[in-house]
Short mmCIF file of C-alpha atoms and ligand atoms in Angstrom, two decimals:
data_model
loop_
_atom_site.label_atom_id
_atom_site.label_comp_id
_atom_site.label_asym_id
_atom_site.label_seq_id
_atom_site.Cartn_x
_atom_site.Cartn_y
_atom_site.Cartn_z
CA MET N 1 0.00 0.00 0.00
CA THR N 2 1.34 3.43 -0.94
CA PRO N 3 2.02 5.67 2.10
CA ALA N 4 -0.16 8.78 2.35
CA TRP N 5 2.82 11.18 2.18
CA ARG N 6 3.99 9.53 -1.04
CA THR N 7 0.55 9.71 -2.62
CA SER N 8 0.29 13.38 -1.75
CA ARG N 9 3.82 14.04 -3.10
CA ILE N 10 2.95 12.27 -6.38
CA GLY N 11 -0.28 14.25 -6.42
CA GLU N 12 1.61 17.50 -5.93
CA ILE N 13 4.09 16.67 -8.69
CA GLY N 14 1.33 15.54 -11.00
CA GLY N 15 -0.80 18.57 -10.13
CA SER N 16 2.06 20.92 -10.81
CA PHE N 17 2.83 19.00 -13.97
CA LEU N 18 -0.72 19.36 -15.22
CA LEU N 19 -0.64 23.04 -14.37
CA VAL N 20 2.52 23.59 -16.39
CA CYS N 21 1.22 21.30 -19.10
CA ARG N 22 -1.91 23.40 -19.41
CA ARG N 23 0.10 26.58 -19.46
CA VAL N 24 2.11 25.15 -22.30
CA VAL N 25 -0.97 23.99 -24.13
CA ILE N 26 -2.63 27.36 -23.73
CA HIS N 27 0.31 29.68 -24.32
CA TRP N 28 3.20 27.89 -25.98
CA ARG N 29 1.17 26.26 -28.69
CA ALA N 30 0.01 29.69 -29.76
CA ILE N 31 3.53 31.14 -29.53
CA ILE N 32 5.08 28.30 -31.52
CA LEU N 33 2.33 28.59 -34.10
CA LEU N 34 2.95 32.32 -34.44
CA LEU N 35 6.70 31.83 -34.71
CA ILE N 36 6.29 29.12 -37.32
CA LEU N 37 3.83 31.26 -39.27
CA ALA N 38 6.23 34.20 -39.13
CA CYS N 39 9.08 32.07 -40.40
CA VAL N 40 6.92 30.49 -43.09
CA ALA N 41 6.01 33.97 -44.29
CA PHE N 42 9.68 34.92 -44.25
CA LEU N 43 10.76 31.81 -46.10
CA VAL N 44 7.97 31.96 -48.67
CA ALA N 45 9.07 35.51 -49.41
CA ARG N 46 12.56 34.16 -50.08
CA SER N 47 11.51 30.79 -51.46
CA ASP N 48 14.24 30.87 -54.09
CA GLU N 49 16.81 30.52 -51.32
CA PHE N 50 15.11 28.09 -48.96
CA GLY N 51 13.52 24.72 -49.39
CA ARG N 52 11.32 22.33 -47.50
CA PHE N 53 14.31 20.92 -45.64
CA GLU N 54 15.28 24.30 -44.16
CA LEU N 55 11.67 24.99 -43.25
CA ILE N 56 11.31 21.76 -41.33
CA LEU N 57 14.66 22.30 -39.62
CA LEU N 58 13.46 25.71 -38.54
CA ALA N 59 10.19 24.31 -37.22
CA LEU N 60 12.13 21.63 -35.31
CA LEU N 61 14.42 24.30 -33.89
CA LEU N 62 11.45 26.31 -32.64
CA ILE N 63 9.87 23.25 -31.08
CA PHE N 64 13.23 22.43 -29.51
CA ILE N 65 13.53 25.90 -27.96
CA ALA N 66 9.97 25.71 -26.63
CA SER N 67 10.63 22.22 -25.24
CA GLN N 68 13.80 23.36 -23.47
CA ILE N 69 12.01 26.26 -21.78
CA PHE N 70 9.23 23.89 -20.76
CA TRP N 71 11.57 21.26 -19.29
CA LEU N 72 13.83 23.77 -17.54
CA ARG N 73 10.80 25.31 -15.88
CA ARG N 74 9.61 21.83 -15.02
CA LEU N 75 12.97 20.88 -13.46
CA VAL N 76 13.02 24.03 -11.32
CA ASP N 77 9.38 23.41 -10.42
CA VAL N 78 10.10 19.88 -9.21
CA GLY N 79 13.15 21.19 -7.30
CA GLU N 80 10.98 23.76 -5.51
CA ARG N 81 8.64 21.01 -4.36
CA PHE N 82 11.44 18.92 -2.91
CA ILE N 83 13.60 21.77 -1.59
CA PRO N 84 11.27 24.43 -0.26
CA GLY N 85 12.60 27.81 0.76
CA ARG N 86 13.56 30.71 -1.47
CA PRO N 87 17.40 30.73 -1.07
CA ARG N 88 17.68 27.02 -1.92
CA CYS N 89 15.28 27.50 -4.82
CA VAL N 90 17.43 30.29 -6.26
CA TRP N 91 20.55 28.14 -5.98
CA LEU N 92 18.73 25.23 -7.58
CA THR N 93 17.71 27.42 -10.50
CA ILE N 94 21.27 28.70 -10.91
CA VAL N 95 22.76 25.17 -10.77
CA THR N 96 20.21 23.84 -13.27
CA VAL N 97 20.84 26.65 -15.74
CA VAL N 98 24.66 26.44 -15.34
CA VAL N 99 24.71 22.65 -15.92
CA TYR N 100 22.43 23.06 -18.90
CA LEU N 101 24.53 25.86 -20.40
CA PHE N 102 27.74 23.88 -19.82
CA VAL N 103 26.46 20.88 -21.77
CA PHE N 104 25.23 23.15 -24.55
CA LEU N 105 28.36 25.27 -24.82
CA TYR N 106 30.53 22.17 -24.62
CA SER N 107 28.52 20.70 -27.46
CA TYR N 108 28.64 23.82 -29.64
CA PRO N 109 32.15 25.27 -29.55
CA GLU N 110 31.47 27.01 -32.84
CA TRP N 111 28.17 27.60 -34.56
CA GLY N 112 27.61 25.08 -37.33
CA GLN N 113 30.69 23.09 -36.39
CA GLY N 114 29.51 21.68 -33.09
CA HIS N 115 31.46 18.54 -32.40
CA VAL N 116 28.34 16.80 -31.21
CA PHE N 117 27.28 16.72 -34.84
CA ARG N 118 30.80 16.03 -36.08
CA ALA N 119 32.01 13.93 -33.22
CA ALA N 120 35.63 12.89 -33.61
CA ASP N 121 36.44 13.12 -29.94
CA TYR N 122 37.22 9.77 -28.35
CA ARG N 123 37.95 10.97 -24.80
CA PRO N 124 35.67 9.11 -22.35
CA LEU N 125 34.39 12.33 -20.73
CA SER N 126 33.48 13.80 -24.12
CA VAL N 127 31.71 10.59 -25.14
CA VAL N 128 29.68 10.63 -21.91
CA ILE N 129 28.77 14.33 -22.27
CA HIS N 130 27.76 13.84 -25.90
CA ALA N 131 25.70 10.80 -24.96
CA VAL N 132 23.91 12.71 -22.18
CA PHE N 133 23.36 15.69 -24.44
CA TRP N 134 21.77 13.61 -27.19
CA TRP N 135 19.73 11.53 -24.75
CA TRP N 136 18.32 14.78 -23.39
CA PHE N 137 17.90 16.31 -26.86
CA VAL N 138 15.90 13.40 -28.30
CA GLY N 139 14.03 12.55 -25.08
CA SER N 140 13.00 16.12 -24.26
CA MET N 141 11.77 16.89 -27.78
CA LEU N 142 9.69 13.71 -28.05
CA ALA N 143 8.36 14.11 -24.50
CA PHE N 144 7.38 17.72 -25.16
CA LEU N 145 5.47 16.75 -28.30
CA LEU N 146 3.72 13.97 -26.39
CA VAL N 147 2.81 16.36 -23.58
CA ILE N 148 1.31 18.75 -26.13
CA ALA N 149 -0.67 15.90 -27.71
CA PHE N 150 -1.75 14.64 -24.29
CA GLY N 151 -2.78 18.12 -23.15
CA ALA N 152 -4.73 18.67 -26.37
CA ALA N 153 -6.49 15.31 -26.00
CA ASP N 154 -7.34 16.18 -22.39
CA ARG N 155 -8.90 19.46 -23.49
CA VAL N 156 -10.91 17.74 -26.21
CA VAL N 157 -12.24 15.20 -23.71
CA ARG N 158 -13.10 17.95 -21.21
CA ALA N 159 -14.80 20.00 -23.92
CA ALA N 160 -16.83 16.96 -24.99
CA GLY N 161 -17.81 16.36 -21.33
CA TRP N 162 -18.87 19.99 -20.95
CA VAL N 163 -21.03 19.82 -24.09
CA TYR N 164 -22.56 16.55 -22.90
CA ARG N 165 -23.41 17.99 -19.48
CA LYS N 166 -24.89 21.13 -21.00
CA ALA N 167 -26.99 19.02 -23.35
CA ARG N 168 -28.28 16.89 -20.48
CA MET N 169 -29.06 19.96 -18.39
CA ALA N 170 -30.98 21.45 -21.29
CA ILE N 171 -32.98 18.25 -21.71
CA HIS N 172 -33.69 17.65 -18.00
CA GLN N 173 -33.77 21.35 -16.98
CA ARG N 174 -31.40 20.56 -14.08
CA PRO N 175 -28.12 18.65 -13.66
CA ALA N 176 -28.39 14.97 -12.88
CA ALA N 177 -26.96 13.86 -9.55
CA ALA N 178 -24.09 12.00 -11.20
CA ASP N 179 -23.23 15.08 -13.27
CA VAL N 180 -23.17 17.29 -10.20
CA GLU N 181 -20.77 14.80 -8.64
CA THR N 182 -18.57 14.84 -11.74
CA VAL N 183 -18.48 18.62 -11.78
CA LEU N 184 -17.79 19.00 -8.10
CA GLN N 185 -15.54 16.00 -7.46
CA PRO N 186 -13.33 15.28 -10.45
CA SER N 187 -10.59 13.90 -8.14
CA SER N 188 -10.39 10.33 -9.49
CA ARG N 189 -10.27 11.52 -13.09
CA ARG N 190 -7.70 14.11 -12.09
CA ARG N 191 -5.53 11.52 -10.36
CA PHE N 192 -5.71 9.32 -13.43
CA LEU N 193 -4.70 12.23 -15.66
CA GLU N 194 -1.85 13.21 -13.35
CA ARG N 195 -0.37 9.73 -13.38
CA THR N 196 -0.89 9.33 -17.12
CA ALA N 197 0.82 12.68 -17.69
CA VAL N 198 3.87 11.63 -15.67
CA LEU N 199 3.99 8.31 -17.53
CA VAL N 200 3.56 9.98 -20.93
CA SER N 201 6.39 12.43 -20.33
CA ALA N 202 8.74 9.76 -18.92
CA THR N 203 8.31 7.30 -21.81
CA PRO N 204 10.36 9.21 -24.46
CA PHE N 205 13.25 9.65 -22.02
CA LEU N 206 13.22 5.90 -21.32
CA ALA N 207 12.96 5.15 -25.05
CA ALA N 208 15.88 7.49 -25.84
CA GLY N 209 17.95 5.73 -23.16
CA TYR N 210 17.08 2.37 -24.70
CA GLY N 211 18.05 3.63 -28.18
CA LEU N 212 21.33 5.00 -26.84
CA LEU N 213 22.41 2.07 -24.70
CA TYR N 214 20.94 -0.92 -26.50
CA GLU N 215 19.21 -0.55 -29.89
CA ARG N 216 22.13 1.47 -31.34
CA GLN N 217 24.16 -1.75 -31.53
CA ASP N 218 21.39 -4.36 -31.63
CA VAL N 219 22.27 -5.68 -35.09
CA GLU N 220 19.57 -7.42 -37.11
CA VAL N 221 20.40 -9.83 -39.91
CA VAL N 222 17.83 -9.26 -42.66
CA ARG N 223 17.41 -11.97 -45.29
CA GLN N 224 15.90 -10.65 -48.52
CA ARG N 225 15.06 -12.69 -51.62
CA ILE N 226 15.53 -10.72 -54.85
CA ARG N 227 13.84 -11.94 -58.00
CA LEU N 228 15.73 -11.00 -61.14
CA ALA N 229 13.95 -12.23 -64.26
CA ARG N 230 17.10 -12.34 -66.39
CA LEU N 231 19.45 -13.77 -63.76
CA PRO N 232 21.86 -16.31 -65.34
CA LYS N 233 21.19 -19.89 -64.18
CA ALA N 234 24.63 -20.23 -62.64
CA PHE N 235 23.76 -17.40 -60.18
CA GLU N 236 20.57 -19.00 -58.87
CA GLY N 237 20.79 -18.68 -55.08
CA PHE N 238 23.84 -16.36 -55.24
CA ARG N 239 24.08 -14.49 -51.94
CA ILE N 240 25.30 -10.93 -51.49
CA ALA N 241 25.87 -9.58 -47.99
CA GLN N 242 25.48 -5.80 -47.74
CA LEU N 243 27.01 -3.58 -45.08
CA SER N 244 26.46 0.16 -45.17
CA ASP N 245 27.13 3.36 -43.21
CA ILE N 246 29.85 1.94 -41.00
CA HIS N 247 30.74 5.38 -39.52
CA ILE N 248 33.61 4.37 -37.28
CA GLY N 249 33.75 6.95 -34.50
CA PRO N 250 33.33 7.55 -30.79
CA PHE N 251 29.98 5.73 -30.78
CA THR N 252 30.73 3.10 -33.43
CA THR N 253 33.87 1.46 -32.16
CA ALA N 254 36.25 -0.87 -33.96
CA ASP N 255 35.16 -3.69 -31.62
CA TYR N 256 31.52 -3.25 -32.60
CA ILE N 257 32.42 -3.21 -36.32
CA ARG N 258 34.57 -6.31 -35.76
CA ARG N 259 31.48 -8.03 -34.34
CA CYS N 260 29.53 -7.05 -37.49
CA VAL N 261 32.36 -8.43 -39.64
CA ALA N 262 32.22 -11.74 -37.73
CA ILE N 263 28.42 -11.93 -38.15
CA THR N 264 28.76 -11.23 -41.88
CA ASN N 265 31.44 -13.89 -42.36
CA GLY N 266 29.28 -16.33 -40.40
CA LEU N 267 26.53 -15.88 -42.99
CA GLU N 268 28.92 -17.25 -45.65
CA PRO N 269 27.93 -14.91 -48.49
CA ASP N 270 29.25 -15.36 -52.03
CA LEU N 271 30.07 -11.66 -52.33
CA ILE N 272 30.11 -8.68 -49.94
CA ALA N 273 28.96 -5.20 -50.94
CA LEU N 274 29.84 -2.06 -48.95
CA THR N 275 27.73 0.99 -49.74
CA GLY N 276 29.73 3.88 -48.34
CA ASP N 277 30.22 6.11 -45.29
CA TYR N 278 33.11 4.30 -43.65
CA ILE N 279 34.03 7.15 -41.32
CA CYS N 280 32.12 9.75 -39.33
CA TRP N 281 34.06 13.02 -39.58
CA ASP N 282 37.59 12.08 -38.59
CA PRO N 283 39.87 11.42 -41.60
CA GLU N 284 42.41 9.86 -39.19
CA ALA N 285 39.98 6.99 -38.59
CA GLN N 286 40.20 5.68 -42.17
CA SER N 287 43.13 3.32 -41.49
CA GLU N 288 41.37 1.69 -38.57
CA VAL N 289 38.06 1.13 -40.34
CA VAL N 290 39.86 -0.40 -43.33
CA ARG N 291 41.88 -2.64 -41.00
CA VAL N 292 38.68 -3.93 -39.39
CA LEU N 293 36.78 -4.39 -42.67
CA ALA N 294 39.80 -6.28 -44.09
CA GLY N 295 38.49 -9.20 -42.02
CA LEU N 296 35.53 -9.65 -44.39
CA ARG N 297 35.65 -12.88 -46.41
CA ALA N 298 33.68 -13.93 -49.50
CA PRO N 299 34.73 -16.22 -52.41
CA HIS N 300 33.75 -13.67 -55.08
CA GLY N 301 35.33 -10.76 -53.23
CA VAL N 302 34.47 -7.61 -51.31
CA PHE N 303 33.46 -4.53 -53.32
CA GLY N 304 32.31 -1.08 -52.34
CA CYS N 305 31.48 2.47 -53.30
CA MET N 306 32.14 5.88 -51.74
CA GLY N 307 29.72 7.65 -49.42
CA ASN N 308 29.29 11.37 -48.81
CA HIS N 309 31.40 11.32 -45.64
CA GLU N 310 34.49 10.20 -47.59
CA ALA N 311 33.92 13.07 -50.02
CA ASP N 312 33.09 15.57 -47.27
CA VAL N 313 36.52 15.18 -45.66
CA GLY N 314 38.42 14.50 -48.91
CA ILE N 315 39.62 10.94 -48.31
CA GLU N 316 38.15 9.18 -51.37
CA GLU N 317 41.55 8.59 -52.98
CA SER N 318 43.39 7.60 -49.80
CA ILE N 319 40.78 5.21 -48.44
CA THR N 320 40.44 3.57 -51.86
CA SER N 321 44.20 2.85 -51.80
CA LEU N 322 44.00 1.55 -48.23
CA PHE N 323 41.13 -0.79 -49.20
CA ALA N 324 43.00 -1.95 -52.32
CA ALA N 325 46.01 -2.89 -50.18
CA GLN N 326 43.67 -5.20 -48.22
CA GLY N 327 42.15 -6.75 -51.36
CA ILE N 328 38.88 -4.78 -51.14
CA ARG N 329 37.97 -3.07 -54.39
CA MET N 330 36.20 0.29 -54.34
CA LEU N 331 34.34 0.84 -57.59
CA ARG N 332 34.60 4.53 -58.45
CA GLN N 333 32.73 5.05 -61.69
CA GLN N 334 33.93 1.56 -62.51
CA ARG N 335 32.54 -1.91 -63.07
CA ALA N 336 33.64 -5.43 -62.21
CA ALA N 337 32.63 -8.69 -63.85
CA ILE N 338 31.48 -11.33 -61.36
CA ARG N 339 31.92 -14.67 -63.12
CA LEU N 340 30.43 -18.04 -62.23
CA GLY N 341 29.95 -21.17 -64.38
CA GLY N 342 30.76 -19.35 -67.61
CA GLU N 343 28.20 -16.59 -66.91
CA MET N 344 28.53 -13.15 -65.38
CA LEU N 345 26.97 -10.29 -63.45
CA ASN N 346 28.00 -6.70 -64.03
CA LEU N 347 28.73 -4.95 -60.72
CA ILE N 348 28.99 -1.15 -60.91
CA GLY N 349 30.03 1.39 -58.29
CA ILE N 350 29.42 5.15 -58.40
CA ASP N 351 30.61 7.89 -56.00
CA HIS N 352 28.07 9.89 -54.01
CA GLY N 353 30.08 13.11 -53.87
CA SER N 354 30.09 15.65 -51.06
CA ASP N 355 26.85 16.85 -49.51
CA LEU N 356 28.70 19.97 -48.35
CA ALA N 357 29.46 21.21 -51.87
CA PRO N 358 27.38 24.07 -53.30
CA ASP N 359 24.16 22.97 -55.07
CA ALA N 360 25.32 24.00 -58.53
CA GLU N 361 28.57 22.06 -58.16
CA ARG N 362 26.74 18.99 -56.90
CA GLN N 363 24.37 19.16 -59.85
CA VAL N 364 27.23 19.28 -62.37
CA GLU N 365 29.08 16.43 -60.63
CA GLY N 366 25.89 14.37 -60.37
CA ASP N 367 25.19 14.76 -64.10
CA ARG N 368 28.77 13.80 -64.93
CA ARG N 369 28.55 10.63 -62.85
CA LEU N 370 25.18 9.76 -64.38
CA GLN N 371 26.67 10.02 -67.87
CA ARG N 372 29.53 7.80 -66.76
CA LEU N 373 27.07 5.29 -65.28
CA LYS N 374 25.31 4.99 -68.64
CA THR N 375 28.57 3.87 -70.24
CA LEU N 376 29.14 1.23 -67.54
CA VAL N 377 25.80 -0.57 -67.93
CA MET N 378 25.92 -3.75 -70.05
CA PRO N 379 22.67 -4.21 -72.01
CA ASN N 380 22.40 -8.02 -72.04
CA THR N 381 23.66 -8.65 -68.54
CA VAL N 382 22.23 -8.31 -65.04
CA ASN N 383 23.54 -4.96 -63.79
CA ILE N 384 23.89 -4.42 -60.05
CA LEU N 385 24.69 -0.90 -58.89
CA LEU N 386 26.38 0.02 -55.61
CA ILE N 387 25.65 3.64 -54.76
CA HIS N 388 25.38 5.43 -51.45
CA TYR N 389 22.03 7.10 -52.23
CA PRO N 390 20.02 6.14 -55.33
CA HIS N 391 19.16 9.52 -56.89
CA ALA N 392 18.69 7.96 -60.34
CA PHE N 393 16.63 4.97 -59.21
CA GLY N 394 13.72 4.29 -61.54
CA ASP N 395 15.40 5.76 -64.61
CA HIS N 396 14.35 2.93 -66.93
CA GLU N 397 16.74 4.05 -69.62
CA LEU N 398 19.68 3.09 -67.43
CA GLY N 399 18.95 -0.65 -67.41
CA ILE N 400 20.00 -1.28 -63.80
CA ASP N 401 18.38 -4.47 -62.45
CA LEU N 402 19.23 -4.03 -58.79
CA THR N 403 20.54 -1.05 -56.83
CA LEU N 404 22.06 -1.47 -53.37
CA ALA N 405 22.20 1.69 -51.26
CA GLY N 406 22.16 3.05 -47.70
CA ASP N 407 22.73 6.60 -46.43
CA ILE N 408 19.39 7.14 -44.68
CA HIS N 409 20.05 5.04 -41.55
CA GLY N 410 16.56 3.54 -41.64
CA GLY N 411 14.80 6.91 -41.47
CA GLY N 412 17.32 9.18 -39.76
CA GLN N 413 17.83 6.64 -36.92
CA LEU N 414 14.46 7.68 -35.48
CA SER N 415 11.47 5.84 -36.85
CA LEU N 416 7.96 4.82 -35.87
CA ASP N 417 7.47 2.85 -39.08
CA PHE N 418 6.18 -0.08 -37.03
CA ILE N 419 3.13 2.11 -36.23
CA HIS N 420 2.74 3.62 -39.69
CA ARG N 421 5.08 3.51 -42.67
CA GLY N 422 6.51 6.97 -43.29
CA LEU N 423 6.59 8.01 -39.63
CA ASN N 424 10.31 8.73 -39.50
CA LEU N 425 12.69 11.70 -39.56
CA SER N 426 13.76 11.23 -43.18
CA SER N 427 10.22 11.02 -44.57
CA LEU N 428 9.50 14.25 -42.70
CA ILE N 429 12.02 16.08 -44.88
CA GLY N 430 10.78 14.39 -48.05
CA VAL N 431 13.35 11.61 -48.58
CA PRO N 432 11.63 9.08 -50.87
CA TYR N 433 13.65 5.91 -50.21
CA ILE N 434 14.13 4.94 -46.61
CA ARG N 435 14.52 1.22 -45.89
CA GLY N 436 13.89 -2.20 -47.38
CA LEU N 437 13.05 -3.26 -50.92
CA TYR N 438 11.43 -0.92 -53.46
CA GLY N 439 9.97 -1.54 -56.89
CA ASP N 440 10.32 1.05 -59.64
CA LYS N 441 10.19 4.79 -59.13
CA HIS N 442 6.52 5.02 -59.94
CA ALA N 443 5.61 2.48 -57.29
CA MET N 444 7.71 4.34 -54.64
CA ARG N 445 6.77 1.77 -52.08
CA PRO N 446 8.32 -1.35 -50.68
CA VAL N 447 7.62 -4.67 -52.37
CA ILE N 448 7.36 -7.96 -50.51
CA ASP N 449 9.15 -9.87 -53.23
CA GLY N 450 10.84 -8.60 -56.35
CA SER N 451 8.51 -7.71 -59.19
CA GLY N 452 11.15 -8.71 -61.69
CA GLY N 453 11.62 -5.09 -62.80
CA GLU N 454 14.12 -2.59 -61.52
CA GLN N 455 14.61 -2.90 -57.78
CA LEU N 456 16.30 -1.06 -54.97
CA TYR N 457 17.38 -2.26 -51.55
CA MET N 458 17.89 0.42 -48.87
CA ASN N 459 20.08 -0.82 -46.03
CA ARG N 460 19.67 0.79 -42.59
CA GLY N 461 23.44 0.74 -41.97
CA ILE N 462 25.31 -0.40 -38.88
CA GLY N 463 26.72 2.90 -37.58
CA ILE N 464 25.38 6.29 -36.56
CA THR N 465 26.02 9.95 -37.26
CA GLY N 466 24.71 12.95 -35.35
CA PHE N 467 22.85 11.64 -32.33
CA PRO N 468 24.12 8.28 -31.02
CA ILE N 469 20.63 6.85 -30.78
CA ARG N 470 18.66 4.42 -32.89
CA LEU N 471 14.95 4.07 -32.18
CA GLY N 472 12.82 1.88 -34.43
CA ALA N 473 15.74 1.66 -36.87
CA ARG N 474 18.00 -1.19 -35.74
CA PRO N 475 21.40 -1.57 -37.37
CA GLU N 476 21.23 -4.03 -40.23
CA ILE N 477 23.34 -6.58 -42.07
CA THR N 478 21.50 -7.75 -45.18
CA VAL N 479 21.80 -11.01 -47.06
CA LEU N 480 20.28 -10.70 -50.52
CA GLU N 481 19.61 -14.03 -52.22
CA LEU N 482 19.27 -13.74 -55.98
CA THR N 483 16.75 -15.97 -57.76
CA ARG N 484 15.04 -16.27 -61.13
CA GLU N 485 11.96 -17.87 -59.65
CA ALA N 486 8.77 -15.99 -58.82
FE1 FE2 L 501 25.62 7.47 -43.34
#
C-alpha cells in the first residue's frame, strides 16, 4: 500500500505537472504557431533561397527551444517542491541553468561546427557528455510533443464532457446527480490524468535511453530474396551480404564493427557489398576502419562504393588505396565482372560526392557521374549498382536491375514505421527511399518480393552519425539471395 505522504507528493508533482502542461498547451502552442507562421512567411518571401528541408529544420528548432524552456521550468518546479525555501530554490535554479549551459556550450564550440554533430572526440568524458546531451535532446523533444498531444487530447475530452453535461441539463432542466458529482468531485479523473501525464512524459526519455544504450548496436540480420527475371542460371541462389554506413567513430567502435564483420562472415555470403560512409568526420579513422573491414571474407570478393562522408573530408583517394592494399575493391565510376559457371553479373560502383558542396557544383558532378554510369551498364547482362544514395533509381533508360544503397540510416535513426510507414525523420524532410526493398520509381513503395523489374534495396546501416541513438531503426546486415523464380 502506498504511504499517504507519497501519494500526496505524487499528487503535488502531477498537479504541478498538469498546471505547467496546461500553461504550455494554452500559451506555448500559440507562440510556436505564431513563430512558425512568421518564419513560413519569411521563407515563402525568399523561397528561391530556402527549401522544404530548411523549413522543417526551422520548425524543429522552434519546437526544440519551446521544449527546453518547458523542461527547464519543469525541473526548477520539481526542485521547488522537494527543496522548499527561497534561497535554496534560487541556488537550484542557478545550478540547473549552469549545468544546462555547460552541456550546450561544450557541445557547440562554434556555430555550425559543433562537435556533437561532427564527433571525432574519443575521450571518455566527451563521449559521456555527448551521450547525455543527445539523450536529453531526443528525449525532451519527443516528450514535449507527447505532452502537447496529451494536453490537447485532455482538453478535447473535457470540452466533450462539458457539451454533454450542457446538453443533459438542457434536456432535464437541471443537472443529474451524477453530473453534479462529476463537476464538483473530479478527483479520481484528475488523479488518473496526473499519473498518465507523468507516464507519458517519462516514456520518451526511457525510449531514448534504450536507443542509446541498446538498440544502437542491436544488429539485425535481414534476409531478402531478390527476384531478377534475367538472372543467369549459374547465379541462382547467389548471396550478397550488404554492409552500409559503417561510420567508425566515438559511438561506433572498432570492436563493434569487428562483431559485425564476424556476423557477416558467419553468414557465408558469395560476395560482400559495402555501400559507403566508412568514417564519421575524422579522416584519421580511415586506417582503422579499413583494418577492421579487411576481415571480411567472400569467395567472389568484397566490393564497395564511396559515401558522402568520404567526399566531405576529402579521403576518397586515400581510403580507396587503403582498401586496395587489403584486397577490397572500391568501384569509383567503374565496373567489375562477377563470373560463375561461364556466366557473369555486371557490378557497378558510383561515387556519391560531397553533400557539403554548393548545389550547382553537386548538380554538375551528379550529371557527370550519371553520364559515366550509362557507359558502364551492359545491355544483355544483369547490372547491379552500388551507390550510397540512389538519386537515379527508376530511370528505366539506365537498365539497372538491382541497386544497393544506404545513407538514410533507416529513417534518420528515429522511426515509428512499425506504427505507420513513413513516420520517420527522413520522410519528414521528403526523402523518398528509406529502408527495405522498393519496386520502380513510380511504385515508390516497398515490395514484398521482387517484381522482376528494376529494384532497390535500402540498407539501414550499422553505424550512426549525429545523435548516437537508434529508435525503431535497428542496425542491419542484409543477405540478398538472388533468384530467377517468382
Ligand atoms: Fe551514413
